PDB file of C-alpha atoms and ligand atoms in Angstrom:
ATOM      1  CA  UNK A   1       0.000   0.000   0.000  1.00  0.00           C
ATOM      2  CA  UNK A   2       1.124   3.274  -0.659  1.00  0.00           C
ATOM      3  CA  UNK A   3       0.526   5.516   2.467  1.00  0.00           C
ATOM      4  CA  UNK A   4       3.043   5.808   5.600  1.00  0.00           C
ATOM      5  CA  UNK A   5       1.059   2.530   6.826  1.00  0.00           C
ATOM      6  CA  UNK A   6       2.144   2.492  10.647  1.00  0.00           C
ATOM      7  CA  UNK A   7       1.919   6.045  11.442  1.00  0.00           C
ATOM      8  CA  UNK A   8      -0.959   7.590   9.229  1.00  0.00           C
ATOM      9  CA  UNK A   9      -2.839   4.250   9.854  1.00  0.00           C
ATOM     10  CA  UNK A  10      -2.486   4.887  13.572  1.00  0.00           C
ATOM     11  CA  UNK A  11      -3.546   8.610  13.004  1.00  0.00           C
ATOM     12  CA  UNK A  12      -6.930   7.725  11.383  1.00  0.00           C
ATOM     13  CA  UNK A  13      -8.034   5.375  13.453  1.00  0.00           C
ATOM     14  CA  UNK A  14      -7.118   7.394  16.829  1.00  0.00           C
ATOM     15  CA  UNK A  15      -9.479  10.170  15.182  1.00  0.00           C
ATOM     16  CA  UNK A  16     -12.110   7.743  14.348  1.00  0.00           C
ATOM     17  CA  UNK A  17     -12.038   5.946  17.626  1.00  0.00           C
ATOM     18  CA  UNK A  18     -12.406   9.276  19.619  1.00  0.00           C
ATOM     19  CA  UNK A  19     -15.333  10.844  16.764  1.00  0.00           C
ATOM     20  CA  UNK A  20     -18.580  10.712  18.197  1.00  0.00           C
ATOM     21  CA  UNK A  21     -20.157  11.236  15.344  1.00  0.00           C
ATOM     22  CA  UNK A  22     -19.024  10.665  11.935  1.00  0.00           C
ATOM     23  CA  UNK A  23     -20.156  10.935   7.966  1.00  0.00           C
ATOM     24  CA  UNK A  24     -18.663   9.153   5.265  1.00  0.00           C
ATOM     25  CA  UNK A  25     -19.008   9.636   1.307  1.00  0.00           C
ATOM     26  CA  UNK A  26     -18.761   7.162  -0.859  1.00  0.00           C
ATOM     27  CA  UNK A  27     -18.140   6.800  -4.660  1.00  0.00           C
ATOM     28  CA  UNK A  28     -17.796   4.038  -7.519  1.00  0.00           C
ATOM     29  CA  UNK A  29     -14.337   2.662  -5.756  1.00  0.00           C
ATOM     30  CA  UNK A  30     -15.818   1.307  -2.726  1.00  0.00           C
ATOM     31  CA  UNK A  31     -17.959  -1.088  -4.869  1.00  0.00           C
ATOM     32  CA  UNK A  32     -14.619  -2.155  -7.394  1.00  0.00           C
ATOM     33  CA  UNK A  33     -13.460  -4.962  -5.727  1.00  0.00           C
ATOM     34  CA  UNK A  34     -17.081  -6.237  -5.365  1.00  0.00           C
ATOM     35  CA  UNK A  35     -16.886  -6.277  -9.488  1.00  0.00           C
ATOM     36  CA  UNK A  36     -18.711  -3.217 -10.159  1.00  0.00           C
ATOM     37  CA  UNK A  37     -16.555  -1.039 -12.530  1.00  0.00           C
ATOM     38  CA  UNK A  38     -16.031   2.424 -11.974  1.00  0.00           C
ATOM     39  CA  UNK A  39     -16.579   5.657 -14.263  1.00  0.00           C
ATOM     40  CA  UNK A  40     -13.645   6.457 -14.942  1.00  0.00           C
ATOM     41  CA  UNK A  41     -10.805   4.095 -14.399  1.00  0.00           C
ATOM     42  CA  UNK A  42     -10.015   1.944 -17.238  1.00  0.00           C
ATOM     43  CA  UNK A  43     -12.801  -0.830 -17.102  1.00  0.00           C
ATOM     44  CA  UNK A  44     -15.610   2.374 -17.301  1.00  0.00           C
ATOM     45  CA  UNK A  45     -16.326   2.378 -21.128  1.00  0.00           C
ATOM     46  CA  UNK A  46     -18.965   0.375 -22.721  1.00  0.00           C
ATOM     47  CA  UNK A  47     -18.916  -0.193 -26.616  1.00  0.00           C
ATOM     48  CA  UNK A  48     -16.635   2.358 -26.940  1.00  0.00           C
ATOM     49  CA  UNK A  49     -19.173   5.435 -25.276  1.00  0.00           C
ATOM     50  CA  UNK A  50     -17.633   7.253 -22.313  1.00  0.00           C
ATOM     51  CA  UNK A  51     -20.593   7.701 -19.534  1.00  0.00           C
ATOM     52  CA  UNK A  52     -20.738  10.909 -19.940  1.00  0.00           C
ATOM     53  CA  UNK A  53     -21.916  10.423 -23.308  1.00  0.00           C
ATOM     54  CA  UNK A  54     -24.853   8.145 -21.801  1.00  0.00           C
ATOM     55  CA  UNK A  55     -25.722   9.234 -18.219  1.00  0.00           C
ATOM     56  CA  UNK A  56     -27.252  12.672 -19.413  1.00  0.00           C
ATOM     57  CA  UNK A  57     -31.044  13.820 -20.194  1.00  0.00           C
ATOM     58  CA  UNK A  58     -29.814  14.629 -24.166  1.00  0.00           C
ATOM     59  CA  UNK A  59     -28.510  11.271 -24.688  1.00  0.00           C
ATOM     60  CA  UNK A  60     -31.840   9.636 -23.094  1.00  0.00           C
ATOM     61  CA  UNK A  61     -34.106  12.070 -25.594  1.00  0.00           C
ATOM     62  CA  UNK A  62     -31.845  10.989 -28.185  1.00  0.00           C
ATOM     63  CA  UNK A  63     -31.612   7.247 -28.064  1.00  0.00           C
ATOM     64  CA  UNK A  64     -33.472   5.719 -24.882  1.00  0.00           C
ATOM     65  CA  UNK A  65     -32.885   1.878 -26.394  1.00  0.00           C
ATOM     66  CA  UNK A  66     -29.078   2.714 -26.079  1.00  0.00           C
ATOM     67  CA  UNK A  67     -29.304   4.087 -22.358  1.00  0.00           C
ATOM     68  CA  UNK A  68     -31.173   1.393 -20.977  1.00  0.00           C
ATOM     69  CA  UNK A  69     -29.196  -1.053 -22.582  1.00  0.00           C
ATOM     70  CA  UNK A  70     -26.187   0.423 -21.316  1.00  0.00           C
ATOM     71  CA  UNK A  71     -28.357   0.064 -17.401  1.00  0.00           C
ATOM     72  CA  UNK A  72     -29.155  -3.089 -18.435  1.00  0.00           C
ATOM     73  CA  UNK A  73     -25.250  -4.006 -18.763  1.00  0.00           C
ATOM     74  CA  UNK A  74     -24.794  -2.318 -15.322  1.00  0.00           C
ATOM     75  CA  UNK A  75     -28.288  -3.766 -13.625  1.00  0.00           C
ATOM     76  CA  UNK A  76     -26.918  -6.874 -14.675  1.00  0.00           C
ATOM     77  CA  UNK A  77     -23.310  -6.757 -13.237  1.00  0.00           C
ATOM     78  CA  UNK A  78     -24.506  -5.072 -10.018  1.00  0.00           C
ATOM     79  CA  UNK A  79     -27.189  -8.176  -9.580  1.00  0.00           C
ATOM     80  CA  UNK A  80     -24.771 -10.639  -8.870  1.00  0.00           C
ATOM     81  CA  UNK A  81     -22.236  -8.315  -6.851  1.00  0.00           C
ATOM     82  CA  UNK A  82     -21.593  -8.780  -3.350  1.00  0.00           C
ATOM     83  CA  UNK A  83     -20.892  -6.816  -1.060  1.00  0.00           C
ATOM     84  CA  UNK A  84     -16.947  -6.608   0.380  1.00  0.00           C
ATOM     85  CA  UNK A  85     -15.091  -5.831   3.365  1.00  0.00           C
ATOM     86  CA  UNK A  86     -14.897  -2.138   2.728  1.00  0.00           C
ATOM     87  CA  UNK A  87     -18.597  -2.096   3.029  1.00  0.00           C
ATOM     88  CA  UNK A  88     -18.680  -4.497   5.947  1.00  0.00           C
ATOM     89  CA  UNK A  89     -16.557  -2.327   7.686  1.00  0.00           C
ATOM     90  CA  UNK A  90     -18.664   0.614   7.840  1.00  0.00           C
ATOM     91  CA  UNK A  91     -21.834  -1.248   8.789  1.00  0.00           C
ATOM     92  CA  UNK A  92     -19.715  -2.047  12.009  1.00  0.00           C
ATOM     93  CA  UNK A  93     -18.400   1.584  12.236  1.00  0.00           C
ATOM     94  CA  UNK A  94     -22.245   2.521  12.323  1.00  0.00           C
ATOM     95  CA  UNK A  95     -22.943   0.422  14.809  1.00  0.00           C
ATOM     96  CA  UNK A  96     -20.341   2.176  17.644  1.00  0.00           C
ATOM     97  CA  UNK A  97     -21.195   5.775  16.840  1.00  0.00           C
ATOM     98  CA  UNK A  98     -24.330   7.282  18.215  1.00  0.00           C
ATOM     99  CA  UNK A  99     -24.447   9.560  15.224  1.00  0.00           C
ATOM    100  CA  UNK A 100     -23.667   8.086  11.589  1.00  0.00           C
ATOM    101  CA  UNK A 101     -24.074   9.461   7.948  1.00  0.00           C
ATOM    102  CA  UNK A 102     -23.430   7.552   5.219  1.00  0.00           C
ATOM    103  CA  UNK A 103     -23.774   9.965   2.304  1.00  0.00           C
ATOM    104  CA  UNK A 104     -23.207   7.611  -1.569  1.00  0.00           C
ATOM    105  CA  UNK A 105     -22.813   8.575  -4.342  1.00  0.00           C
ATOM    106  CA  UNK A 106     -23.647   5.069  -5.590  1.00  0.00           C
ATOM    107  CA  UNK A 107     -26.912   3.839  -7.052  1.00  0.00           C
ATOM    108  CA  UNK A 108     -25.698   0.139  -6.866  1.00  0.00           C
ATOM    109  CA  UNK A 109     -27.366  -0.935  -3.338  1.00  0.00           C
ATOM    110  CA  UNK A 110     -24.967  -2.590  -1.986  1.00  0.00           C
ATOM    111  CA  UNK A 111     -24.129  -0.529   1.685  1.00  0.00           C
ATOM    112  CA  UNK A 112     -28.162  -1.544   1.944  1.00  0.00           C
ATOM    113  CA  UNK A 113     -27.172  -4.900   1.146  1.00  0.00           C
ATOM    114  CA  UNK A 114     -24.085  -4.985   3.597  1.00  0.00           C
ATOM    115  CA  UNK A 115     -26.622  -4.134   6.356  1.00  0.00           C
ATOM    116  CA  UNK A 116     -25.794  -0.352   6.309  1.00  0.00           C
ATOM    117  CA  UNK A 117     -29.099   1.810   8.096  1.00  0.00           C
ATOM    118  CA  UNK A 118     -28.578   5.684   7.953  1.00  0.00           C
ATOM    119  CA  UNK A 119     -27.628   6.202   3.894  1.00  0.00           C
ATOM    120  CA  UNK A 120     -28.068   9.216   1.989  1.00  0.00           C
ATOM    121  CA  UNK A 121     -28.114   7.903  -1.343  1.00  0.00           C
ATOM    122  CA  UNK A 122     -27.115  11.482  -3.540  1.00  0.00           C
ATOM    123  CA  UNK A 123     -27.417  10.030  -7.453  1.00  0.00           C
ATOM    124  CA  UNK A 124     -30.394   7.818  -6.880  1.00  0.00           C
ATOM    125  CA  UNK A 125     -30.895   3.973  -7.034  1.00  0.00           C
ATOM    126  CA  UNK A 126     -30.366   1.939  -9.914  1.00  0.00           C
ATOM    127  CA  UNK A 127     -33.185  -0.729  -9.303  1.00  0.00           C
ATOM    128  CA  UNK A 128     -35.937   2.636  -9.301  1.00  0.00           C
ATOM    129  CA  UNK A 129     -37.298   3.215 -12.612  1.00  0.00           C
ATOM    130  CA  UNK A 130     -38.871   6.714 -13.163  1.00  0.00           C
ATOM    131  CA  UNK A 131     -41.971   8.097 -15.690  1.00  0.00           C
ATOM    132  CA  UNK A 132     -41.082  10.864 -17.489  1.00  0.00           C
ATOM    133  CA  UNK A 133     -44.536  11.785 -18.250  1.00  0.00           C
ATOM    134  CA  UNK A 134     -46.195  11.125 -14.512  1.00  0.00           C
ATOM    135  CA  UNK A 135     -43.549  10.605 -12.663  1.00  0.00           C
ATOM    136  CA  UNK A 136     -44.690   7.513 -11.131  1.00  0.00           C
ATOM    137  CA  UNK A 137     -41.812   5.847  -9.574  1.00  0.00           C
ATOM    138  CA  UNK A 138     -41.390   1.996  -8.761  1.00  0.00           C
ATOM    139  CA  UNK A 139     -39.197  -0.950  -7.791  1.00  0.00           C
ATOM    140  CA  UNK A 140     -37.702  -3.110 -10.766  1.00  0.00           C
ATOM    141  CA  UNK A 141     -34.856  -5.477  -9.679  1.00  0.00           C
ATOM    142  CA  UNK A 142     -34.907  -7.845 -12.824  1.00  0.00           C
ATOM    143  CA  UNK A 143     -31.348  -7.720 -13.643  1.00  0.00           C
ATOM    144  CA  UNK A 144     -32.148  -7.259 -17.472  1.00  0.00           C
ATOM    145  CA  UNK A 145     -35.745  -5.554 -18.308  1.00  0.00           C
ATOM    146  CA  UNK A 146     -36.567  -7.480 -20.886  1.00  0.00           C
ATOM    147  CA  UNK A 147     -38.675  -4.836 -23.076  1.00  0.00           C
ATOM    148  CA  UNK A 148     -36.548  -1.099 -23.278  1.00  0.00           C
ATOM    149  CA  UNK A 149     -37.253   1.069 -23.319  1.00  0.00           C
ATOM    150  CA  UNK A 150     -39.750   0.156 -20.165  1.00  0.00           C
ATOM    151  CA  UNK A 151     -43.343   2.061 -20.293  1.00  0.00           C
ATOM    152  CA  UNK A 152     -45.741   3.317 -17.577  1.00  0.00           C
ATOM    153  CA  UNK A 153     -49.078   2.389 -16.796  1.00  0.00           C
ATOM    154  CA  UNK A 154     -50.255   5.495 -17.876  1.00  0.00           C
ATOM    155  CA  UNK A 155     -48.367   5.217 -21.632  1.00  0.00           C
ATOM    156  CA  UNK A 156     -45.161   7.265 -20.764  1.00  0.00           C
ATOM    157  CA  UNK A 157     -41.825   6.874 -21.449  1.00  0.00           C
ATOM    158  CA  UNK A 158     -39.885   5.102 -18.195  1.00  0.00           C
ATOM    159  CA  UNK A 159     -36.229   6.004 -17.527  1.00  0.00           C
ATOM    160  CA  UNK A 160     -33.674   4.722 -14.929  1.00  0.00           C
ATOM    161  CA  UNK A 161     -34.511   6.589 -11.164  1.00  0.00           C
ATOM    162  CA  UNK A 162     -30.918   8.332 -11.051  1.00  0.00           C
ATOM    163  CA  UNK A 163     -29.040  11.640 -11.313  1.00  0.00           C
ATOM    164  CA  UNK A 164     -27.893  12.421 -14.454  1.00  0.00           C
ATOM    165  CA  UNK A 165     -25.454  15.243 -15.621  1.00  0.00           C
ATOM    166  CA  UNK A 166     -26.615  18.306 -15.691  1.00  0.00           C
ATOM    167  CA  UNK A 167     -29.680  17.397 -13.498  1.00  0.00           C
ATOM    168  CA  UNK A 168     -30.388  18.896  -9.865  1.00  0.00           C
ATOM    169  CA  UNK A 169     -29.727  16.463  -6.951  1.00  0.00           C
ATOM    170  CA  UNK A 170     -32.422  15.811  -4.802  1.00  0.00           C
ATOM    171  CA  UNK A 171     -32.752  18.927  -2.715  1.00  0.00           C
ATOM    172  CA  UNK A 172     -34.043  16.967   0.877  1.00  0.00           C
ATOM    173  CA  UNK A 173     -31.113  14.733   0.349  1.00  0.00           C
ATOM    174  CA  UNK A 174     -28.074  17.193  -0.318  1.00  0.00           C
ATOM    175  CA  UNK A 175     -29.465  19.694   2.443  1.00  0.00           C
ATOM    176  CA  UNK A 176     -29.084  16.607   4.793  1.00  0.00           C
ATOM    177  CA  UNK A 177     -25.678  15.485   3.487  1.00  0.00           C
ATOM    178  CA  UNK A 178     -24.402  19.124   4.234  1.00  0.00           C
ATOM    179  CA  UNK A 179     -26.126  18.877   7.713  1.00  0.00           C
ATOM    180  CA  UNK A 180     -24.664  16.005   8.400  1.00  0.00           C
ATOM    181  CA  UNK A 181     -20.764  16.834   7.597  1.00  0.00           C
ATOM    182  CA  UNK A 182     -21.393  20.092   9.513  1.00  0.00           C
ATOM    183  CA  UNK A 183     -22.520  18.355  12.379  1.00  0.00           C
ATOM    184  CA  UNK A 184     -19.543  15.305  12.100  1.00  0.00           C
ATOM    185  CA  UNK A 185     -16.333  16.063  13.832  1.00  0.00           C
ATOM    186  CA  UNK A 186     -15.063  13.833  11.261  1.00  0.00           C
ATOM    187  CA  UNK A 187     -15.891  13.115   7.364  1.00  0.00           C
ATOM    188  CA  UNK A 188     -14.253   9.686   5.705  1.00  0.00           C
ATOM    189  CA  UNK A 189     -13.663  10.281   1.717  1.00  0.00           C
ATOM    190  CA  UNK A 190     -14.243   6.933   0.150  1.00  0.00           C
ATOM    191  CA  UNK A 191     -12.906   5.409  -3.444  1.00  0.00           C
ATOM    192  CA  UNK A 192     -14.566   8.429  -4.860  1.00  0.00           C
ATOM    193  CA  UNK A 193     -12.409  10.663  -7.727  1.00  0.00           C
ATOM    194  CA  UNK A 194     -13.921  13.952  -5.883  1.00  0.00           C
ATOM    195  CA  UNK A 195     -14.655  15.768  -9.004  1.00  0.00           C
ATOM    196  CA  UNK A 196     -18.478  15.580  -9.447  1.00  0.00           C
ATOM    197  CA  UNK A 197     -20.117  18.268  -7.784  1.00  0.00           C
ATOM    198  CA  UNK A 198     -22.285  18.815  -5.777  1.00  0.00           C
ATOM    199  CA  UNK A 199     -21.399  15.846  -3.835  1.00  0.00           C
ATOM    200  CA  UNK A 200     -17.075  16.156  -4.037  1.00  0.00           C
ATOM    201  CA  UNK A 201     -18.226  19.933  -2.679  1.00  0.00           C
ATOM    202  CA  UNK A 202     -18.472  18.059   1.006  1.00  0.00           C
ATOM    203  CA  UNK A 203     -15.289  17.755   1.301  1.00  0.00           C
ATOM    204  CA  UNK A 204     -14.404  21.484   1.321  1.00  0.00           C
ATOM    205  CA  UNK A 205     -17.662  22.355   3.470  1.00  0.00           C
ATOM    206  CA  UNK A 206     -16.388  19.647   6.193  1.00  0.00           C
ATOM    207  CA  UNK A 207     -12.507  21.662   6.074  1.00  0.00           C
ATOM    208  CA  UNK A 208     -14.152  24.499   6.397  1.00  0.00           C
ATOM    209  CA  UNK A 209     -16.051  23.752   9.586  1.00  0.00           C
ATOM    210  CA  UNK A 210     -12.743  22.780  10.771  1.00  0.00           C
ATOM    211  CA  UNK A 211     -13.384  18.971  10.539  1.00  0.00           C
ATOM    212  CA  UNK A 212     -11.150  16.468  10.046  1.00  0.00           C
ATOM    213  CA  UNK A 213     -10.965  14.739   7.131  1.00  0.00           C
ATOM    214  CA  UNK A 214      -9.600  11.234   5.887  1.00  0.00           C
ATOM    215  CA  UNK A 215      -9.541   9.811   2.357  1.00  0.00           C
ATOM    216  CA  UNK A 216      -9.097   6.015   1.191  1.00  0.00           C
ATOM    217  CA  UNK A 217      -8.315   5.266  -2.357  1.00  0.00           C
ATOM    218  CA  UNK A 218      -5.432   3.878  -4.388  1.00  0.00           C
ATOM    219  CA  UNK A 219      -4.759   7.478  -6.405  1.00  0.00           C
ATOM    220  CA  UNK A 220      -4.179  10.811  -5.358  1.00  0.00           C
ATOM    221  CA  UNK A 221      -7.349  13.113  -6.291  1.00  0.00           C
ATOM    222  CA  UNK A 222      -8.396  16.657  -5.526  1.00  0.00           C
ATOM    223  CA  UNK A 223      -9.605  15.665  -2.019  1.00  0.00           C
ATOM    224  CA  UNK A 224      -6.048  14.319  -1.317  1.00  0.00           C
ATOM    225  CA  UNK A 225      -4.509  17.553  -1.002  1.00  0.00           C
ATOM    226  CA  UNK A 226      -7.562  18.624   1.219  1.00  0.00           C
ATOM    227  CA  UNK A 227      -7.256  15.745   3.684  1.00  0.00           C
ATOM    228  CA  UNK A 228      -5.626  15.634   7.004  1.00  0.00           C
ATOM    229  CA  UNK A 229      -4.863  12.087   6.129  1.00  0.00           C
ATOM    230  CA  UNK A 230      -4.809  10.236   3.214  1.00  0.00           C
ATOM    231  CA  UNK A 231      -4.550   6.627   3.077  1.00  0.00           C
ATOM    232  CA  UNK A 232      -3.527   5.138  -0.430  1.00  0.00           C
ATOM    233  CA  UNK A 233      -4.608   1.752  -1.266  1.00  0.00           C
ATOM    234  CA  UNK A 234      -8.194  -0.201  -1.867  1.00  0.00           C
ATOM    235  CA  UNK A 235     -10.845   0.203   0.000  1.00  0.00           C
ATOM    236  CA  UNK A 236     -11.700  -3.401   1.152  1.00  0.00           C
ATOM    237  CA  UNK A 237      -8.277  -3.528   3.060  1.00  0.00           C
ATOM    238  CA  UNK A 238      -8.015  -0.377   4.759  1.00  0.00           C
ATOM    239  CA  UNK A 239     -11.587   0.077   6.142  1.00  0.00           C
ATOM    240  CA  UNK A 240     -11.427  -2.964   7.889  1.00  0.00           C
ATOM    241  CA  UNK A 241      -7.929  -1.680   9.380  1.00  0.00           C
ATOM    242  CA  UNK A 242      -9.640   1.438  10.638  1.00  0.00           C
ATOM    243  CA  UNK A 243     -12.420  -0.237  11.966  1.00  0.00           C
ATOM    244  CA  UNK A 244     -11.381  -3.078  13.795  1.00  0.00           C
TER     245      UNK A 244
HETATM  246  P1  OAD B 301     -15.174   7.543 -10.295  1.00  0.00           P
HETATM  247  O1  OAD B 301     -15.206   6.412 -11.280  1.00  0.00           O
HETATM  248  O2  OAD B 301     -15.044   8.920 -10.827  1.00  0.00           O
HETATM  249  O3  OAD B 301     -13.955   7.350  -9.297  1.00  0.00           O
HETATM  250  C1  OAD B 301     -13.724   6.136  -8.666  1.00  0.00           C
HETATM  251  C2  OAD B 301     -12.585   6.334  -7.695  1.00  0.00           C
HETATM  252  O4  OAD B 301     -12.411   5.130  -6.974  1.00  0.00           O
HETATM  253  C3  OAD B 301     -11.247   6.659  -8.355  1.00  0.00           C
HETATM  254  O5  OAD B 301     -10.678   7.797  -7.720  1.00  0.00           O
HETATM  255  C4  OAD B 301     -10.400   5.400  -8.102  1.00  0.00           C
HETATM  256  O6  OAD B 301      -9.028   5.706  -7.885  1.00  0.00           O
HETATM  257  C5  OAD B 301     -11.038   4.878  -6.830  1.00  0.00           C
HETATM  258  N1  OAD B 301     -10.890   3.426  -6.620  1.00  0.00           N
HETATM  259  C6  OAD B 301     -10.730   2.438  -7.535  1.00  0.00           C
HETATM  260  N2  OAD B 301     -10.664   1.256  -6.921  1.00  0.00           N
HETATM  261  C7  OAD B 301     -10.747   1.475  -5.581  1.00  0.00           C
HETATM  262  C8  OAD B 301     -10.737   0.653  -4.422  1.00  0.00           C
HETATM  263  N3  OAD B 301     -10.600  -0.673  -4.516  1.00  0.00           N
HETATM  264  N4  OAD B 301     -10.873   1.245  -3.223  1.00  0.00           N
HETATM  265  C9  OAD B 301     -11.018   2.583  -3.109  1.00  0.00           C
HETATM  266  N5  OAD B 301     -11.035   3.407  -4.160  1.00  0.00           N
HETATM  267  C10 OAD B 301     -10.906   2.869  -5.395  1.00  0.00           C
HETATM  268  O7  OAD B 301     -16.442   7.379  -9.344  1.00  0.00           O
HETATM  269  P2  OAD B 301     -17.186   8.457  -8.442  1.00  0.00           P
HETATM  270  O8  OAD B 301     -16.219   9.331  -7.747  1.00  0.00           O
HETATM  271  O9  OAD B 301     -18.174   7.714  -7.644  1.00  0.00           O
HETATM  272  O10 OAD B 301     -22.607  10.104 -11.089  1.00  0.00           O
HETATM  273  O11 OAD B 301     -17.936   9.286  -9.544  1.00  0.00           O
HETATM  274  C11 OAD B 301     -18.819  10.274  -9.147  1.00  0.00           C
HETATM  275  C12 OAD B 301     -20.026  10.280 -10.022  1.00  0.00           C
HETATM  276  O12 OAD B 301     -19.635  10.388 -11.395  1.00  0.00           O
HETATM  277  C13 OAD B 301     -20.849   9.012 -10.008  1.00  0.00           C
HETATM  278  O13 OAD B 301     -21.737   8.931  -8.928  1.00  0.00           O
HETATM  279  C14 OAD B 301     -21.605   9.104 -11.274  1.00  0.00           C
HETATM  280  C15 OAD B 301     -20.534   9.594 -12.200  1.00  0.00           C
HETATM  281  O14 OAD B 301     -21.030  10.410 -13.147  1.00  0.00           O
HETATM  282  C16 OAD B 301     -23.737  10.058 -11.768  1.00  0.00           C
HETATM  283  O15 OAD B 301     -24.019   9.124 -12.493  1.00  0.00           O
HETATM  284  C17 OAD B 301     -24.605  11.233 -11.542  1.00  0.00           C
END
C-alpha cells in the first residue's frame, strides 16, 4: 500500500475511535473490488461510449434503447455483486457511533445490502425506474428488463430513477448530506475521484467547519490535497484496518 502505513494508519483510526459522530461519502471505488466497474478508471467504457456520453437527459431524448441497454449491462453486473469488506466495515463503524451518515454517491445498493441503516443515497438507485410523463416511480430489480425502453401504466416513457449530468440532486437529500458533515467532527472520503459536484463539494464544506478529514483510495485526487490524512490503497483492506 502506498501511504506511511504504521503512522498515518495509527492517526486515522485514533481520530475515528475518539469521533462521536461521523459521515462518510462514498463513490464508484468502494464497490470495485465487489466487481462493479467504476466511471472512470479503465474498465468504465462500454462499446466504446464514455458515460458521460450516456448518463445525461440529451442522450436519453436521443436514443433511450441505447441508455437502458447500457443500465441493463450495469443492472446486470450489479445483480450478482456482493458486497466486500470495505462495506462491511462501515456497517460495524455505524454500529459504535451514536451519530452516523453515510452519504453515496452510488446507485448500486450494496451498503443496503451490507446491512448499512442511515444512507443518503445522492445520485439515486439503480433498481428505481422513473416516468417521465407522470412521474410515477417503482421498484424493478430484474437484472435485465426485458422490453426497453420500459413504459408506464399510464403510456409514458420510463427512464432509470438516477441523477444524471446536468440534473439537480435531490434537494431533501443534499441539504441533509451538508447537515450532516457540519454536524460530524469527522468526514471519511471513500474510493470516490472527488470531481463531481455537488457531492465532491463536502469535502471542502467539512474543512471548512474545521473537521477532520480522511480519504481512502489507491490514487491521489483533488480531495487528497484537502485531507488531514490520506490513506492510499483499496478500499476493502483499509476500512477494515480502521475499523477493527
Ligand atoms: P469515479 O469512477 O469517478 O472514481 C472512482 C474512484 O475510486 C477513483 O478515484 C479510483 O481511484 C477509486 N478506486 C478504484 N478502486 C478502488 C478501491 N478498490 N478502493 C477505493 N477506491 C478505489 O467514481 P465516483 O467518484 O463515484 O454520477 O464518480 C462520481 C459520479 O460520477 C458518479 O456517482 C456518477 C458519475 O457520473 C452520476 O451518475 C450522476
Amino acid at each position: 500500500m502506498g501511504f506511511d502505513t504504521n503512522e498515518d494508519l495509527a492517526r486515522a483510526r485514533s481520530w475515528i475511535q475518539a469521533a462521536d459522530a461521523i459521515a462518510v461519502l462514498t463513490g464508484a471505488g468502494i464497490s470495485a473490488e465487489s466487481g462493479v466497474p467504476t466511471f472512470r478508471d479503465a474498465d468504465g467504457l462500454w462499446r466504446n461510449f464514455r458515460f458521460e456520453d450516456l448518463a445525461t437527459p440529451e442522450a436519453f431524448e436521443r436514443d433511450p434503447k441505447l441508455v437502458w441497454d447500457w443500465y441493463n449491462f450495469r443492472r446486470e453486473r450489479i445483480a450478482t455483486a456482493q458486497p466486500n469488506r470495505g462495506h462491511k466495515a462501515l456497517v460495524a463503524l455505524e454500529t459504535r457511533k451514536s451519530e452516523f451518515t453515510l452519504i453515496t454517491q452510488n446507485v448500486d445498493g450494496l451498503h443496503e445490502l451490507a446491512g448499512s441503516k442511515n444512507i443518503l443515497k445522492l445520485h439515486g438507485d439503480i433498481w428505481l425506474v422513473r416516468c417521465t410523463k407522470c412521474a410515477a416511480e417503482w421498484v424493478d430489480r430484474r437484472p435485465s428488463l426485458p422490453e426497453i425502453p420500459p413504459h408506464c401504466l399510464c403510456g409514458g416513457l420510463a427512464r432509470p430513477g438516477v441523477v444524471w449530468f446536468g440534473e439537480p440532486l435531490p434537494k431533501r437529500v443534499i441539504d441533509e448530506a451538508t447537515q450532516a458533515v457540519k454536524s460530524s467532527q469527522l468526514l471519511i472520503a471513500v474510493g470516490t475521484s472527488a470531481i463531481v459536484y455537488p457531492a465532491a463539494g463536502l469535502i471542502p464544506i467539512a474543512k471548512a467547519q474545521g473537521r477532520t478529514v480522511i480519504e481512502i483510495n489507491p490514487d491521489e485526487t483533488p480531495c487528497s490535497d484537502m485531507a488531514d490524512c490520506s490513506l492510499h490503497g483499496p478500499a476493502g483492506e483499509i476500512l477494515p484496518l480502521l475499523v477493527t
